Amino acid sequence: MSEIKPVGRLRLGINIDHIATVRNARGGAYPDPVRGALMAEKAGADGITAHLREDRRHISDSDIDNLMDALSVPLNFEMAATDEMQAIALRHRPHAVCIVPEKREELTTEGGLDVARDENRLTHFIAPIRDAGCRVSIFVAADKVQIDAAHKIGAAVVELHAGRYCDAHSEGRSGDSESELRRLQEMARHAHELGLEVHAGHGITYDTVQPLAAFPEVVELNIGHFLIGEAIFRGIQPAIGEMRRLMDEIRADIP
Ligand code: PXP
């Protein structure tokens, strides 16, 4: 297999959903996720991710309007594959649209999208979004069948679900975390060889970021919950700055 050189600086996308979670706990306007997004930009975020869930439990429609107006970095609009969300994406035409599975009862996005089971519908679903100029990304498990299906339906990007690796690491299951990491590495390589751009996200912390950031095929990490939590203790800009430092440190070590 060919040697893959890291392509420039690894991008860091900051997911601001949980600033909105805190705001919505009191039903008012504070804290404002757009303010958080602008501070994340200043701290070195290369993009902002926001997930407009069908139940609007955190990000709201007006947050998306305001982010589109305020941001200087690209917005990665996360959404379920529904007609309502497609219409919103087409109205705003964000830089990127990441299609995720969504269940109302889940606490967070639990797994990757089952693209293989829904290939035909998803092909037609993403075509107008792609034609509107958005980069379409599919959030998938590190699974060859799903990556092949994402490629087949015409996506430009796959975001690999890093949750199993990160959970195993945080629960001290080192054998599982190593095998999940190996799987992510193999699948990042496979997706890259198909010509897909490779991102990774979900559950990433300071302790789990470097092994993922070391994969040369991965060009973007999307990180939210841990950093918004860490911002309570350090402030949002130092919290993001430390993640940026860890990513740059490991990339600098790759010959
Ligand atoms: N990427 C995707 C596709 C997601 O659904 C999420 C969670 O909303 C994230 C990244 C960020 O995950 P976390 O908040 O655990 O860092």
Coordinates of C-alpha atoms and ligand atoms in Angstrom, one line a residue:
M1 CA 0.0 0.0 0.0
S2 CA 1.2 3.5 -0.7
E3 CA 2.6 5.7 2.0
I4 CA 0.3 8.6 2.8
K5 CA 1.8 11.9 3.9
P6 CA -0.3 14.0 6.2
V7 CA -1.9 16.7 4.1
G8 CA -1.0 20.0 5.9
R9 CA -2.5 21.1 9.1
L10 CA -5.1 18.9 10.7
R11 CA -8.3 20.9 10.9
L12 CA -10.2 21.2 14.2
G13 CA -13.9 21.7 14.0
I14 CA -15.6 22.7 17.3
N15 CA -19.1 21.5 18.0
I16 CA -21.0 24.1 20.0
D17 CA -24.2 22.2 20.6
H18 CA -23.6 22.0 24.3
I19 CA -23.4 25.7 24.8
A20 CA -27.0 25.6 23.6
T21 CA -27.7 22.7 26.0
V22 CA -26.7 25.0 28.9
R23 CA -28.7 27.9 27.5
N24 CA -31.8 25.8 27.0
A25 CA -31.7 24.5 30.6
R26 CA -33.0 27.9 31.6
G27 CA -35.0 28.7 28.4
G28 CA -33.4 32.1 27.8
A29 CA -30.7 33.5 25.6
Y30 CA -27.6 32.9 27.7
P31 CA -25.0 31.5 27.1
D32 CA -25.1 32.2 23.4
P33 CA -23.6 29.5 21.2
V34 CA -22.8 32.1 18.5
R35 CA -20.6 33.9 21.0
G36 CA -18.9 30.6 21.8
A37 CA -18.4 29.9 18.1
L38 CA -16.7 33.3 17.6
M39 CA -14.4 32.7 20.6
A40 CA -13.6 29.2 19.2
E41 CA -12.6 30.9 15.9
K42 CA -10.3 33.2 17.8
A43 CA -8.8 30.1 19.6
G44 CA -7.9 28.5 16.3
A45 CA -11.0 26.5 15.3
D46 CA -10.9 25.8 11.6
G47 CA -14.7 25.3 11.5
I48 CA -17.8 25.2 13.6
T49 CA -20.1 22.2 13.8
A50 CA -23.7 22.5 14.9
H51 CA -26.3 19.7 15.0
L52 CA -29.9 20.9 14.4
R53 CA -31.8 18.0 15.9
E54 CA -35.3 17.2 15.0
D55 CA -36.4 17.9 18.6
R56 CA -34.4 21.1 18.8
R57 CA -33.0 20.0 22.2
H58 CA -29.9 22.2 21.8
I59 CA -29.3 24.2 18.6
S60 CA -32.2 26.2 17.3
D61 CA -33.2 27.3 13.8
S62 CA -32.3 30.9 14.7
D63 CA -28.8 29.7 15.9
I64 CA -28.2 28.3 12.4
D65 CA -29.4 31.7 10.9
N66 CA -27.1 33.6 13.2
L67 CA -24.1 31.3 12.7
M68 CA -24.4 31.6 8.9
D69 CA -24.3 35.4 9.3
A70 CA -21.6 35.6 11.9
L71 CA -18.9 33.0 11.1
S72 CA -15.8 33.6 9.2
V73 CA -14.8 29.9 9.3
P74 CA -16.9 27.2 7.5
L75 CA -20.1 25.9 9.2
N76 CA -20.5 22.1 9.2
F77 CA -24.2 21.6 9.5
E78 CA -25.1 18.3 11.1
M79 CA -28.5 16.9 10.4
A80 CA -30.6 13.8 10.0
A81 CA -31.7 12.7 6.5
T82 CA -35.2 14.2 6.7
D83 CA -37.1 16.4 4.2
E84 CA -37.3 19.2 6.8
M85 CA -33.5 19.2 7.3
Q86 CA -32.8 19.0 3.6
A87 CA -34.9 22.1 3.1
I88 CA -33.0 24.0 5.8
A89 CA -29.7 22.9 4.3
L90 CA -30.7 24.1 0.9
R91 CA -31.9 27.4 2.3
H92 CA -28.6 28.1 4.0
R93 CA -26.1 26.3 1.8
P94 CA -23.5 25.8 4.5
H95 CA -19.9 24.8 3.6
A96 CA -20.5 21.3 4.7
V97 CA -23.5 19.1 5.6
C98 CA -22.9 16.0 7.7
I99 CA -25.6 13.4 7.7
V100 CA -26.0 11.6 11.0
P101 CA -28.5 9.0 12.3
E102 CA -30.9 10.4 14.8
K103 CA -33.1 8.8 17.4
R104 CA -35.2 10.9 19.7
E105 CA -34.6 8.8 22.8
E106 CA -30.7 8.8 22.5
L107 CA -28.5 11.1 24.6
T108 CA -26.1 11.6 21.7
T109 CA -25.5 10.3 18.2
E110 CA -25.1 6.6 19.1
G111 CA -23.7 5.0 16.0
G112 CA -22.9 5.7 12.4
L113 CA -25.5 6.0 9.6
D114 CA -26.6 2.7 8.1
V115 CA -25.9 3.9 4.6
A116 CA -25.8 0.4 3.1
R117 CA -29.4 -0.2 4.0
D118 CA -30.6 3.0 2.6
E119 CA -28.4 3.6 -0.4
N120 CA -31.0 4.4 -3.0
R121 CA -32.9 6.9 -0.8
L122 CA -29.6 8.6 0.4
T123 CA -28.3 8.9 -3.1
H124 CA -31.3 11.0 -4.0
F125 CA -31.3 12.8 -0.7
I126 CA -27.8 14.1 -0.9
A127 CA -27.8 14.9 -4.6
P128 CA -29.5 18.4 -4.3
I129 CA -27.4 19.3 -1.3
R130 CA -24.2 18.5 -3.2
D131 CA -25.5 20.3 -6.3
A132 CA -26.1 23.4 -4.0
G133 CA -22.4 23.4 -3.4
C134 CA -22.2 21.8 0.1
R135 CA -19.6 19.2 0.8
V136 CA -21.6 16.2 1.9
S137 CA -20.1 14.2 4.7
I138 CA -21.6 10.9 6.1
F139 CA -21.1 10.0 9.7
V140 CA -20.3 6.2 9.7
A141 CA -18.9 3.5 11.9
A142 CA -15.4 2.3 11.0
D143 CA -17.0 -0.4 8.8
K144 CA -15.9 -1.2 5.2
V145 CA -19.5 -1.9 4.1
Q146 CA -20.7 1.5 5.3
I147 CA -17.7 3.4 3.9
D148 CA -18.1 1.7 0.5
A149 CA -21.8 2.6 0.5
A150 CA -21.0 6.3 1.4
H151 CA -18.6 6.4 -1.6
K152 CA -21.3 4.8 -3.8
I153 CA -24.0 7.3 -3.0
G154 CA -21.6 10.2 -3.9
A155 CA -20.5 11.6 -0.6
A156 CA -17.3 13.7 -0.6
V157 CA -16.4 13.0 3.0
V158 CA -16.8 10.3 5.6
E159 CA -16.6 11.2 9.3
L160 CA -15.5 8.1 11.2
H161 CA -17.3 7.5 14.5
A162 CA -14.6 7.5 17.1
G163 CA -16.9 6.8 20.1
R164 CA -16.1 3.1 20.6
Y165 CA -12.4 3.8 20.8
C166 CA -12.9 6.8 23.1
D167 CA -15.3 5.0 25.4
A168 CA -13.1 2.0 25.7
H169 CA -10.2 4.2 26.5
S170 CA -12.1 6.2 29.2
E171 CA -13.4 3.0 30.7
G172 CA -9.9 1.5 30.9
R173 CA -10.5 -1.3 28.4
S174 CA -7.1 -1.0 26.8
G175 CA -7.4 -4.1 24.6
D176 CA -10.7 -2.8 23.2
S177 CA -9.4 0.7 22.7
E178 CA -6.4 -0.6 20.8
S179 CA -8.5 -2.8 18.6
E180 CA -10.9 0.0 17.9
L181 CA -8.0 2.3 17.1
R182 CA -6.6 -0.3 14.7
R183 CA -10.0 -0.6 13.0
L184 CA -10.3 3.2 12.7
Q185 CA -6.8 3.3 11.2
E186 CA -7.5 0.6 8.6
M187 CA -10.8 2.2 7.7
A188 CA -9.3 5.7 7.4
R189 CA -6.9 4.3 4.9
H190 CA -9.6 2.4 3.0
A191 CA -11.7 5.5 2.8
H192 CA -8.8 7.6 1.6
E193 CA -7.9 5.1 -1.1
L194 CA -11.5 5.3 -2.4
G195 CA -10.9 9.1 -2.7
L196 CA -13.0 10.1 0.2
E197 CA -11.9 12.9 2.5
V198 CA -11.6 11.5 6.0
H199 CA -12.7 13.1 9.3
A200 CA -13.2 11.7 12.7
G201 CA -15.3 12.7 15.7
H202 CA -17.3 11.8 18.8
G203 CA -16.1 11.4 22.3
I204 CA -12.6 12.8 21.7
T205 CA -10.7 14.1 24.7
Y206 CA -7.1 15.3 25.4
D207 CA -6.3 11.7 26.3
T208 CA -7.6 10.2 23.1
V209 CA -6.8 12.8 20.4
Q210 CA -3.2 12.1 19.6
P211 CA -3.5 8.5 18.3
L212 CA -6.3 9.7 16.0
A213 CA -4.5 12.9 15.0
A214 CA -1.5 10.7 14.0
F215 CA -3.4 9.0 11.1
P216 CA -2.1 10.7 8.0
E217 CA -5.4 10.1 6.1
V218 CA -7.5 12.1 8.7
V219 CA -7.8 15.8 7.8
E220 CA -10.3 17.0 10.3
L221 CA -11.4 16.2 13.9
N222 CA -14.8 17.4 15.2
I223 CA -14.9 17.8 18.9
G224 CA -17.6 19.2 21.2
H225 CA -18.8 17.8 24.5
F226 CA -15.4 17.4 26.2
L227 CA -14.1 20.8 25.2
I228 CA -17.3 22.6 26.2
G229 CA -17.0 20.8 29.6
E230 CA -13.3 21.7 29.9
A231 CA -14.2 25.3 29.1
I232 CA -16.0 25.4 32.5
F233 CA -12.6 24.9 34.2
R234 CA -10.1 26.6 31.8
G235 CA -12.2 29.0 29.7
I236 CA -13.1 28.2 26.1
Q237 CA -10.1 29.6 24.4
P238 CA -7.4 27.8 26.6
A239 CA -9.5 24.6 26.4
I240 CA -9.4 24.7 22.6
G241 CA -5.8 25.9 22.5
E242 CA -4.7 22.8 24.4
M243 CA -6.5 20.5 22.0
R244 CA -4.9 22.4 19.1
R245 CA -1.4 22.1 20.7
L246 CA -1.9 18.3 21.2
M247 CA -2.9 17.9 17.5
D248 CA 0.0 19.9 16.2
E249 CA 2.5 18.2 18.5
I250 CA 1.7 14.7 17.2
R251 CA 1.5 15.8 13.6
A252 CA 4.9 17.5 13.9
D253 CA 6.3 14.1 15.1
I254 CA 5.3 12.4 11.8
P255 CA 8.3 12.3 9.5
Ligands
PXP1 N1 -19.2 14.5 15.0 C1 -20.5 14.1 14.9 C2 -21.0 13.6 13.6 C3 -21.3 14.1 16.0 O1 -22.6 13.7 15.9 C4 -20.8 14.6 17.2 C5 -21.7 14.7 18.4 O2 -22.8 15.6 18.2 C6 -19.5 15.0 17.3 C7 -18.7 14.9 16.1 C8 -18.9 15.6 18.5 O3 -18.9 14.6 19.5 P1 -18.5 15.0 21.0 O4 -19.5 16.1 21.4 O5 -18.6 13.8 21.7 O6 -17.1 15.6 20.9

